CSV table of C-alpha atoms in Angstrom, one decimal:
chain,number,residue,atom,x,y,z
A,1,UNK,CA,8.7,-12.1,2.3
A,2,UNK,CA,5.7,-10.4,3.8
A,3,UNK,CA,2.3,-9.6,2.3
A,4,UNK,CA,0.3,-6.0,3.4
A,5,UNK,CA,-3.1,-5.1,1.8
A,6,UNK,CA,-5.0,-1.9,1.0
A,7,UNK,CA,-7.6,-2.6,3.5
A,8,UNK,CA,-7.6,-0.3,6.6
A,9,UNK,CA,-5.9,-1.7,10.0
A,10,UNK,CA,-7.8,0.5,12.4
A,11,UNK,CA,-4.5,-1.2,15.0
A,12,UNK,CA,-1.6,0.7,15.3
A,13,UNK,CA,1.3,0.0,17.1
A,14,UNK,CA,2.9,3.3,18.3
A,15,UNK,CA,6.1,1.5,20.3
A,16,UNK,CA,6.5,-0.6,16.8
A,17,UNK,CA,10.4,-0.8,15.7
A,18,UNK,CA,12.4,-2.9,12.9
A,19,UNK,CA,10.4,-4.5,10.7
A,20,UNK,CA,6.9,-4.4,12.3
A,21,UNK,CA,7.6,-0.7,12.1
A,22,UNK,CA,8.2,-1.1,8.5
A,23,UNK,CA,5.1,-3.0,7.6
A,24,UNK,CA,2.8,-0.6,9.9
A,25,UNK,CA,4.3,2.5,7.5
A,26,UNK,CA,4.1,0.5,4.3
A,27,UNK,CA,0.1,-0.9,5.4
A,28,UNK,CA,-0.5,2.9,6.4
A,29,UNK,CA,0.7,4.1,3.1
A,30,UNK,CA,-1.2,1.5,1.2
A,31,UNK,CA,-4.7,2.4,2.8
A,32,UNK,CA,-3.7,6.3,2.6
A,33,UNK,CA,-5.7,8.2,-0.7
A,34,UNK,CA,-3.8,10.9,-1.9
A,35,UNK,CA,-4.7,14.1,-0.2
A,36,UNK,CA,-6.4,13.2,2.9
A,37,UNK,CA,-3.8,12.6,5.3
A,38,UNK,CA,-3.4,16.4,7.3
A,39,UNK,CA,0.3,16.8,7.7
A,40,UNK,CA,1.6,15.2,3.9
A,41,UNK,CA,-1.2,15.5,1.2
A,42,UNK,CA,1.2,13.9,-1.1
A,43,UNK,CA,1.4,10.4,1.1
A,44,UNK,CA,-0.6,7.7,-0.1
A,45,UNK,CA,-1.9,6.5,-4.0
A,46,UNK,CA,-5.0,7.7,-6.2
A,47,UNK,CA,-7.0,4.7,-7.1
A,48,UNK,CA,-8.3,4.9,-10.7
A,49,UNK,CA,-11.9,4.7,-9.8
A,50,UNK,CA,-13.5,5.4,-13.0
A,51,UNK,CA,-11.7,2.7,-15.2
A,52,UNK,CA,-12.3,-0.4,-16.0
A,53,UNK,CA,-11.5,-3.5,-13.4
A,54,UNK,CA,-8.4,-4.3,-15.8
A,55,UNK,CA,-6.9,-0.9,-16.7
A,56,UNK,CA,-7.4,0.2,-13.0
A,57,UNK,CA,-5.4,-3.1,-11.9
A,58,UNK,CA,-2.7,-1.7,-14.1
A,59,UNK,CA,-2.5,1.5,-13.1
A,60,UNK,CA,-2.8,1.3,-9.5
A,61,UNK,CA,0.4,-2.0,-9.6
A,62,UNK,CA,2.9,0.8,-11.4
A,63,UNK,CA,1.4,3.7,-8.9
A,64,UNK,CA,1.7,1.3,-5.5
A,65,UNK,CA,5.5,0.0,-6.8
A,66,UNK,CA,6.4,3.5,-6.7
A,67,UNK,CA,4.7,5.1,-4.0
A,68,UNK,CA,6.3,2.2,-1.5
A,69,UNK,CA,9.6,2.0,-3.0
A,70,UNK,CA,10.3,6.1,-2.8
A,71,UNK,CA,8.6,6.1,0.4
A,72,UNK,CA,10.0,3.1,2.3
A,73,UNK,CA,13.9,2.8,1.1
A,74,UNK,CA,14.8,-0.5,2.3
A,75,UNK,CA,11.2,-2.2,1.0
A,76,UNK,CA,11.1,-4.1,-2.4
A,77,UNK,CA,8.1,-4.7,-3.6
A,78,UNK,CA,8.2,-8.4,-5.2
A,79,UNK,CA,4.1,-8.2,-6.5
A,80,UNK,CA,1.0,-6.3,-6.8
A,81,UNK,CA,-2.1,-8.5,-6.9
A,82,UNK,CA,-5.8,-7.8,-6.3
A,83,UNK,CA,-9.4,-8.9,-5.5
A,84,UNK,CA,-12.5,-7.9,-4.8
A,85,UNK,CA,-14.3,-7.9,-1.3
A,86,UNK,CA,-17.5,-8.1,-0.4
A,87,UNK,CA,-18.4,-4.3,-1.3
A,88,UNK,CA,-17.1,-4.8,-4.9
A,89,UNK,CA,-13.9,-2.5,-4.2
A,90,UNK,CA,-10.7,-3.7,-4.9
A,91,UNK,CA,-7.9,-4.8,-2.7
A,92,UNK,CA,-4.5,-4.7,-3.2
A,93,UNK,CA,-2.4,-7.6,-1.7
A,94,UNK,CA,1.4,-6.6,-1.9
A,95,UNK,CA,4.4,-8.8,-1.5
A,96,UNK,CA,6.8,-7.4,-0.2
A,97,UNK,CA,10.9,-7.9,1.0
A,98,UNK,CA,12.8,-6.1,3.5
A,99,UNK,CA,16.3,-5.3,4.1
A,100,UNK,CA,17.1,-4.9,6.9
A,101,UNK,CA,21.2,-3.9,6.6
């Protein structure tokens, strides 16, 4: 089981393979808004800004399940959790399982 969070990793590993390589694309993905990455303006989730703490929780757990899962075939996501850092924003923390056949 591994654990990646919406929080940008400004590190990327371009030589990454196997499973590192999975987390990097899955980490990417997570800290990726819908419509701002150049070559796929479809990669990536829509935070529900506007909403409530609670309803936006919701919303983004069913939106991140999906958005891994068809992007990233051999990922499972296990949980969706979230806090808040410093700034206020929310932070998705996202258990994950790979496999690796």
């Amino acid at each position: 089981m591994y654990e990646i969070t919406s929080e940008f990793n400004s590190s990327i590993d371009y030589a990454a393979t196997g499973v590192k390589a999975i987390l990097q694309n899955a980490s990417f993905l997570l800290s990726t808004y819908i419509g701002t990455c150049p070559l796929d303006r479809t990669a990536g989730w829509e935070p529900p800004i506007d909403d409530p703490t609670p309803i936006a929780q919701v919303k983004s757990t069913a939106q991140i399940i999906e958005m891994l899962e068809r992007s990233i075939p051999e990922l499972k996501v296990q949980s969706v959790n979230f806090e808040q850092n410093s700034e206020g924003k929310l932070v998705a923390r996202v258990k994950v399982e790979i496999n690796d056949d």
